[in-house]
Coordinates of C-alpha atoms and ligand atoms in Angstrom, one line a residue:
X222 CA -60.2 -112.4 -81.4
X223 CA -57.7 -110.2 -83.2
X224 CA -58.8 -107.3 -85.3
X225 CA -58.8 -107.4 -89.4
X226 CA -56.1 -105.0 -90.2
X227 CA -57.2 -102.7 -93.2
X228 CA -55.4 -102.9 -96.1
X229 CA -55.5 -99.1 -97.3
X230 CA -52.8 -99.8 -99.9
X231 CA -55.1 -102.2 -101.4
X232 CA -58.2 -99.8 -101.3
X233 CA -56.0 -96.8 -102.6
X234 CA -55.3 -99.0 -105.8
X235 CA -57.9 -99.8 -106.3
X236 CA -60.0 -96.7 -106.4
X237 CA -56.4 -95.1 -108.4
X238 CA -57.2 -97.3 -111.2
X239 CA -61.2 -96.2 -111.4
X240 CA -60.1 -92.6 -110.9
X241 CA -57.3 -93.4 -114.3
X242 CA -60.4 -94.6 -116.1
X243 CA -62.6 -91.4 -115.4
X244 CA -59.4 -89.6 -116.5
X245 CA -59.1 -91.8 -119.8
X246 CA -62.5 -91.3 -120.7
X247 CA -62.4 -87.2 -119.8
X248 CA -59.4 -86.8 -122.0
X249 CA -61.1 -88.6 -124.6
X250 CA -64.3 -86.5 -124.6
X251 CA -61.8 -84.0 -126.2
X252 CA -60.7 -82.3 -123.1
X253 CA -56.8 -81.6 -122.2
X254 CA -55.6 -83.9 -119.4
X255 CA -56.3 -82.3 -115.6
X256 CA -53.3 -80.3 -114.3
X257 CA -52.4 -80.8 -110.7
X258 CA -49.4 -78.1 -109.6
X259 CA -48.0 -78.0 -106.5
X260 CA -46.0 -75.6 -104.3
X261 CA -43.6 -76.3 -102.2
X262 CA -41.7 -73.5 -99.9
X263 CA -38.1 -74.6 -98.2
X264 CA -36.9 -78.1 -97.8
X265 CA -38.8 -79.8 -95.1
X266 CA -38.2 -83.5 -95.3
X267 CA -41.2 -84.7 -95.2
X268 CA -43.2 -82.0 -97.0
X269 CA -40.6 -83.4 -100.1
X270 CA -41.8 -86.7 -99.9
X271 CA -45.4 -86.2 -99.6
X272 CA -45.1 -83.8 -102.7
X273 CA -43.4 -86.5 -105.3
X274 CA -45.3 -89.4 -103.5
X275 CA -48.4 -86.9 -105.6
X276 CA -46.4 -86.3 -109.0
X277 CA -45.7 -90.1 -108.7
X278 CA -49.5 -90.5 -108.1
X279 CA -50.6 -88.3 -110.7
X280 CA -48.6 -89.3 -113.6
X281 CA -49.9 -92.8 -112.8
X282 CA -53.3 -91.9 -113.2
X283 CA -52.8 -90.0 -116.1
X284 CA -52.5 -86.8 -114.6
X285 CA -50.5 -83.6 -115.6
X286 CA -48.6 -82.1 -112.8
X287 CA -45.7 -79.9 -111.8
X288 CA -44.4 -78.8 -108.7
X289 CA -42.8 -75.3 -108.1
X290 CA -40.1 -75.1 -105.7
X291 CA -39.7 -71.9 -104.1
X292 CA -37.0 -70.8 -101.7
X293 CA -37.6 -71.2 -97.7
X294 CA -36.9 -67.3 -97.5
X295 CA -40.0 -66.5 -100.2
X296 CA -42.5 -63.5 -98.5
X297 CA -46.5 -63.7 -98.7
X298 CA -46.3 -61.4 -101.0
X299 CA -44.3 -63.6 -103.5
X300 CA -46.9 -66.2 -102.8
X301 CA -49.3 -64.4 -103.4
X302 CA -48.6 -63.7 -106.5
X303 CA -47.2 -66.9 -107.7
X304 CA -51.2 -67.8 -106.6
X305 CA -52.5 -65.3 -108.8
X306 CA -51.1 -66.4 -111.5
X307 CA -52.2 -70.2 -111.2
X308 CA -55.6 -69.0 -110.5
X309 CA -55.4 -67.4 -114.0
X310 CA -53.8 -70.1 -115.8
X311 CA -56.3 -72.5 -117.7
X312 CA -54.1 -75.2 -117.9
X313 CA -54.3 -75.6 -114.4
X314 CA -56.9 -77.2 -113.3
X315 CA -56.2 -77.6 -109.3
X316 CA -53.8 -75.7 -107.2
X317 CA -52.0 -77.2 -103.6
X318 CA -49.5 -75.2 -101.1
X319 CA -48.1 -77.7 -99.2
X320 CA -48.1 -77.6 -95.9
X321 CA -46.7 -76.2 -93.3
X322 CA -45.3 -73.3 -94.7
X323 CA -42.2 -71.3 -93.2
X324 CA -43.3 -69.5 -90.4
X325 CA -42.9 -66.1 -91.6
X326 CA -45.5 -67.0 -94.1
X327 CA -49.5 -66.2 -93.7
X328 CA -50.7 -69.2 -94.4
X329 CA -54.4 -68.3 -94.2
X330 CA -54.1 -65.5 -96.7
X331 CA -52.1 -67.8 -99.5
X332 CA -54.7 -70.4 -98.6
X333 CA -57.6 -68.4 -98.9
X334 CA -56.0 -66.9 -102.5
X335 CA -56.5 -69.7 -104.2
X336 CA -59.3 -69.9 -106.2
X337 CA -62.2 -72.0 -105.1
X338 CA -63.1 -73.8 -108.2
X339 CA -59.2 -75.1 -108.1
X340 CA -58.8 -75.6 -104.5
X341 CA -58.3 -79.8 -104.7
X342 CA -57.2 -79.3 -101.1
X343 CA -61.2 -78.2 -99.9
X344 CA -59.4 -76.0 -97.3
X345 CA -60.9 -72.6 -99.1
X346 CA -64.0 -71.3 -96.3
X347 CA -66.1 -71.3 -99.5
X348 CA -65.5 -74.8 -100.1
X349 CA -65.7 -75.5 -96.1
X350 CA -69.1 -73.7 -96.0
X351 CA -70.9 -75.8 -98.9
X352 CA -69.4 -78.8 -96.6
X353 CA -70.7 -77.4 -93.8
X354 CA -74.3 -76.8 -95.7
X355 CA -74.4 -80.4 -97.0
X356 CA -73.4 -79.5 -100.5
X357 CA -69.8 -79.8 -100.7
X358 CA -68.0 -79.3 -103.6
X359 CA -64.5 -80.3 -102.9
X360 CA -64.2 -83.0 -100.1
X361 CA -60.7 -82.6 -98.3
X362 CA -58.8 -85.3 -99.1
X363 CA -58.3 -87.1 -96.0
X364 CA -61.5 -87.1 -94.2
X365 CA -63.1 -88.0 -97.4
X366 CA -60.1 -91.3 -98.0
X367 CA -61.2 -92.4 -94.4
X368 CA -64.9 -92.5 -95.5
X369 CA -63.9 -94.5 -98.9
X370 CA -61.9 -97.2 -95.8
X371 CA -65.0 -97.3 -94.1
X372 CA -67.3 -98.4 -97.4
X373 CA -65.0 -100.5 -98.9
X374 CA -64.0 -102.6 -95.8
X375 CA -68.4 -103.2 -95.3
X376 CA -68.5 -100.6 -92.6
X377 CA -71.5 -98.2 -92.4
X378 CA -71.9 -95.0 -90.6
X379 CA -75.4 -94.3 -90.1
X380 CA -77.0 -94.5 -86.7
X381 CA -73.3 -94.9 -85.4
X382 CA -71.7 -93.6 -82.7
X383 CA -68.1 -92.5 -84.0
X384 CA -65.6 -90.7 -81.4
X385 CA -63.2 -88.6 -83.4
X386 CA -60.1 -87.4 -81.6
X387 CA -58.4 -83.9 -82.9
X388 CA -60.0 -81.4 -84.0
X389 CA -57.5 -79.9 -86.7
X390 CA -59.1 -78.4 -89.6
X391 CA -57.5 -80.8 -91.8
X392 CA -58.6 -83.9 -90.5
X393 CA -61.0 -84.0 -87.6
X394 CA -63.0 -80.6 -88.0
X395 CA -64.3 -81.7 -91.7
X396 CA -64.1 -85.4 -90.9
X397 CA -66.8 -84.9 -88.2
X398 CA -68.9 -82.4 -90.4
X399 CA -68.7 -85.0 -93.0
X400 CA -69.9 -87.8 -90.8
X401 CA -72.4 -85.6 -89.5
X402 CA -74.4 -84.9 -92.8
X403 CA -77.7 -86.5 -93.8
X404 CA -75.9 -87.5 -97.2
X405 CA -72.4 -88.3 -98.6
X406 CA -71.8 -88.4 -102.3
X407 CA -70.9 -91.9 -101.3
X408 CA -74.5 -93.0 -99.8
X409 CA -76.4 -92.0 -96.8
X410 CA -75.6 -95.3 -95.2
X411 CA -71.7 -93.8 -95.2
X412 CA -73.1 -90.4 -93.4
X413 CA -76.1 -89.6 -90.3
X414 CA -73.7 -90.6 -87.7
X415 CA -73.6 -89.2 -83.9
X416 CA -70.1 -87.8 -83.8
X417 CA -68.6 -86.7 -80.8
X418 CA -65.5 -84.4 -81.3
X419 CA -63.1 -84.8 -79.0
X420 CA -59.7 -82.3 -78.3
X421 CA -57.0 -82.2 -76.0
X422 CA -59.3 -80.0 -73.3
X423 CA -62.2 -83.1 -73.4
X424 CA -63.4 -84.5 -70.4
X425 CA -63.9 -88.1 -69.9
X426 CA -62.4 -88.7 -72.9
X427 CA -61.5 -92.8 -72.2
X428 CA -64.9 -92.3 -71.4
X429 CA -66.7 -91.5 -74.5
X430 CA -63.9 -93.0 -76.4
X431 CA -64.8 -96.3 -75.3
X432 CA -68.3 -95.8 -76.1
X433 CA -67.9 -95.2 -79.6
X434 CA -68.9 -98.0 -82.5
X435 CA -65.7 -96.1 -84.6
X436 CA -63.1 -94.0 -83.5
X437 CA -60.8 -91.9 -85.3
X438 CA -58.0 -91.0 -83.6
X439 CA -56.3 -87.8 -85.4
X440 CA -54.4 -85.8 -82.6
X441 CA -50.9 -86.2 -83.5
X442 CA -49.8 -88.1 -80.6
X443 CA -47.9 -91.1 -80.4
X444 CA -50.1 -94.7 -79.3
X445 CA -52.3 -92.0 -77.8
X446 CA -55.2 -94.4 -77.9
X447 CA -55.1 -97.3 -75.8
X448 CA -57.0 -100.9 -75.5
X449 CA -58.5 -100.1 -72.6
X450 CA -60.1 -96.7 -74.3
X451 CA -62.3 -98.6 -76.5
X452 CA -65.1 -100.8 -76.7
X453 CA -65.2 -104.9 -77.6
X454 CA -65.6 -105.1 -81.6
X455 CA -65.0 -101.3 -82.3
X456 CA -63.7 -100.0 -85.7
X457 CA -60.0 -97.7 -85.1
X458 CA -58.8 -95.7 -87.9
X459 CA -55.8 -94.2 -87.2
X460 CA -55.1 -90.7 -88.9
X461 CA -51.4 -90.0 -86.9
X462 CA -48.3 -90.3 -88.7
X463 CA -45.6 -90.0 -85.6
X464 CA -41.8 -90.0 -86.1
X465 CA -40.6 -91.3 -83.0
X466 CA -37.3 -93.1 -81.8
X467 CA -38.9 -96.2 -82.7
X468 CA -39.9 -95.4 -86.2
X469 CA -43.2 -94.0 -87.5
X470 CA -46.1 -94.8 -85.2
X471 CA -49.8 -94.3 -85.4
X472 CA -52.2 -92.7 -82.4
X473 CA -53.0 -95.8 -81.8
X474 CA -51.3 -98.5 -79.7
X475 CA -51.7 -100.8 -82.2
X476 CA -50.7 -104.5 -81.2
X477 CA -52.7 -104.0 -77.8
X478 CA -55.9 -102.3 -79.8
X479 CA -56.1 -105.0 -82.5
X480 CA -56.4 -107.6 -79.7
X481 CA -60.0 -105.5 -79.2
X482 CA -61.6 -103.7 -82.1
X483 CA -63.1 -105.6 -85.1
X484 CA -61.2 -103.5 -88.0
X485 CA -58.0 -101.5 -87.2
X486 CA -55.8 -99.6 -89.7
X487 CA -52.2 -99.6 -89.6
X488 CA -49.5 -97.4 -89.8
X489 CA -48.3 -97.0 -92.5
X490 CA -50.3 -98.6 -94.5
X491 CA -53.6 -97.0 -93.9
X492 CA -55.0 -94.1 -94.3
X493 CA -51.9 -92.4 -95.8
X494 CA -52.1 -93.3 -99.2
X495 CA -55.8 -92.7 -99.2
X496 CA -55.4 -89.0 -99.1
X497 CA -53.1 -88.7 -102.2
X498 CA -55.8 -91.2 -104.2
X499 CA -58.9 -88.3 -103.2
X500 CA -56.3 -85.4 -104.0
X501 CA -56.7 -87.4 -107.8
X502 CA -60.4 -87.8 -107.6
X503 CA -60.3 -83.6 -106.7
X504 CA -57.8 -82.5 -109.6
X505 CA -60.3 -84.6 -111.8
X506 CA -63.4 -82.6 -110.7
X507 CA -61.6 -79.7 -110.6
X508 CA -60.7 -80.4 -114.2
X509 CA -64.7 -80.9 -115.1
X510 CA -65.5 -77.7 -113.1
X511 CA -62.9 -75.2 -114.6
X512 CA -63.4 -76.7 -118.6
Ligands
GUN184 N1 -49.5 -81.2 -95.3 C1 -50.0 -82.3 -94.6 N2 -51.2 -82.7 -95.1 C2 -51.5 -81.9 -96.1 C3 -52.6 -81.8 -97.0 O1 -53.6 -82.6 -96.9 N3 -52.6 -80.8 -97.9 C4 -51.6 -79.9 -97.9 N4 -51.6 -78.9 -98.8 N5 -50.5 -79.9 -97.1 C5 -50.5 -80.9 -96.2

């Protein structure tokens, strides 16, 4: 029987219009409204998109933001400082350099300048150790969106066995850490999973692939995953956004996948707009913290 496909537009509205309400009822408690700004160095097509797709967010949610353009020839140094600066300003509550940045830029050392308490993007190691610890502060925003799929479509974690494939530190690292934990600010039933992290130098990957309850399939290659790789009734959440000669495709071969998993998420349609909604749900806590 053919898979349910997972309405992730649906899910992202849905938790957008709670996330308005916390914001509503923070700016009435007397505080000023949270302040997302984002950077955004040279022109990068896509990085332009994905950066008003967030003021577009925001201001739906009730949500200051701005976005700084900065020249595709701008040093570290200028970044740097620009960083500074936010972290000092206390109308700002959260701070994000989109990325990738030009390659002349250290992206580490701009990333690990901003300031902790106003990282919304949970990439800062302090932020990544309290995640690793089982204490997280910030969750990054896409692992954490795939999490918030996985409740709202009825799907627990716990006891599972869940394949992830990629192991970026934007998606698969955290995700598996996440999955991992004994607790998730979400319930325990949506942590205490068996994760298996899989990479492009992974044995037997089909293998353990098709072994898994859910996979997440984050590697950044096109229909990557195929039917054959996973087991009768699994769940597939598909992280890879692919520009290809035939459009934008997932990691997932999805028409030949959904004929075998139980739940499947499209592309687009899925998981995308999940990770703008928990970069919301961050500026809003970041808000809370910094106040
Ligand atoms: N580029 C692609 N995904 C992301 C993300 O989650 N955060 C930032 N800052 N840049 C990105």
């Amino acid at each position: 029987m053919p898979a349910t496909t997972i309405d992730g537009k649906k899910i992202s509205k849905d938790i957008q219009t709670e996330i308005k309400q916390q914001v509503a009822d923070f700016v009435a408690a007397g505080h000023a409204p949270p302040k997302l700004v984002a950077v955004l160095v040279g022109q990068d097509p896509a990085s332009q998109v994905y950066v008003r797709n967030k003021e577009r967010a925001c201001k739906r949610a009730g949500i200051d933001s701005a976005l700084i353009q900065m020249d595709a020839t701008t040093t570290t140094q200028q970044l740097l400082e620009l960083v500074d600066q936010l972290n000092h300003d206390a109308t700002v509550s959260g701070i994000l350099v989109q990325l990738p940045l030009p390659s002349g830029i250290d992206s580490q050392r701009v990333l690990d300048a901003i300031s902790a308490l106003k990282d919304v993007d949970a990439f800062h190691p302090e932020n990544v150790g309290l995640l690793s610890q089982g204490r997280p502060r910030f969750l990054p925003c896409t692992p954490f969106g795939i999490v918030h799929i996985l409740k709202r479509s009825g799907i627990t974690t716990a006891g599972k066995s869940i394949c992830i494939i990629g192991r970026s530190d934007i998606v698969g690292k955290p995700m598996a850490l996440m999955l991992a934990q004994k607790d998730s600010p979400l319930g325990a039933d949506m942590a205490n999973a068996t994760v298996t992290l899989c990479h492009s130098r992974t044995k037997n990957l089909a293998e353990i692939c098709a072994s898994a309850d859910i996979v997440i399939a984050a590697i950044g290659k096109p229909e990557f995953v195929t039917a054959d790789m996973l087991k009768p009734g699994a769940v597939v959440i598909d992280v890879g956004i692919n520009r290809t000669d035939q459009g934008l495709v997932g990691d997932v071969d999805f028409e030949a996948a959904a004929e075998v998993a139980s739940q499947i998420t499209p592309v687009p349609g899925g998981v995308g707009p999940l990770t703008v909604t928990i970069l919301l749900e961050n500026t809003l806590k970041a808000a809370q913290l910094n106040q």
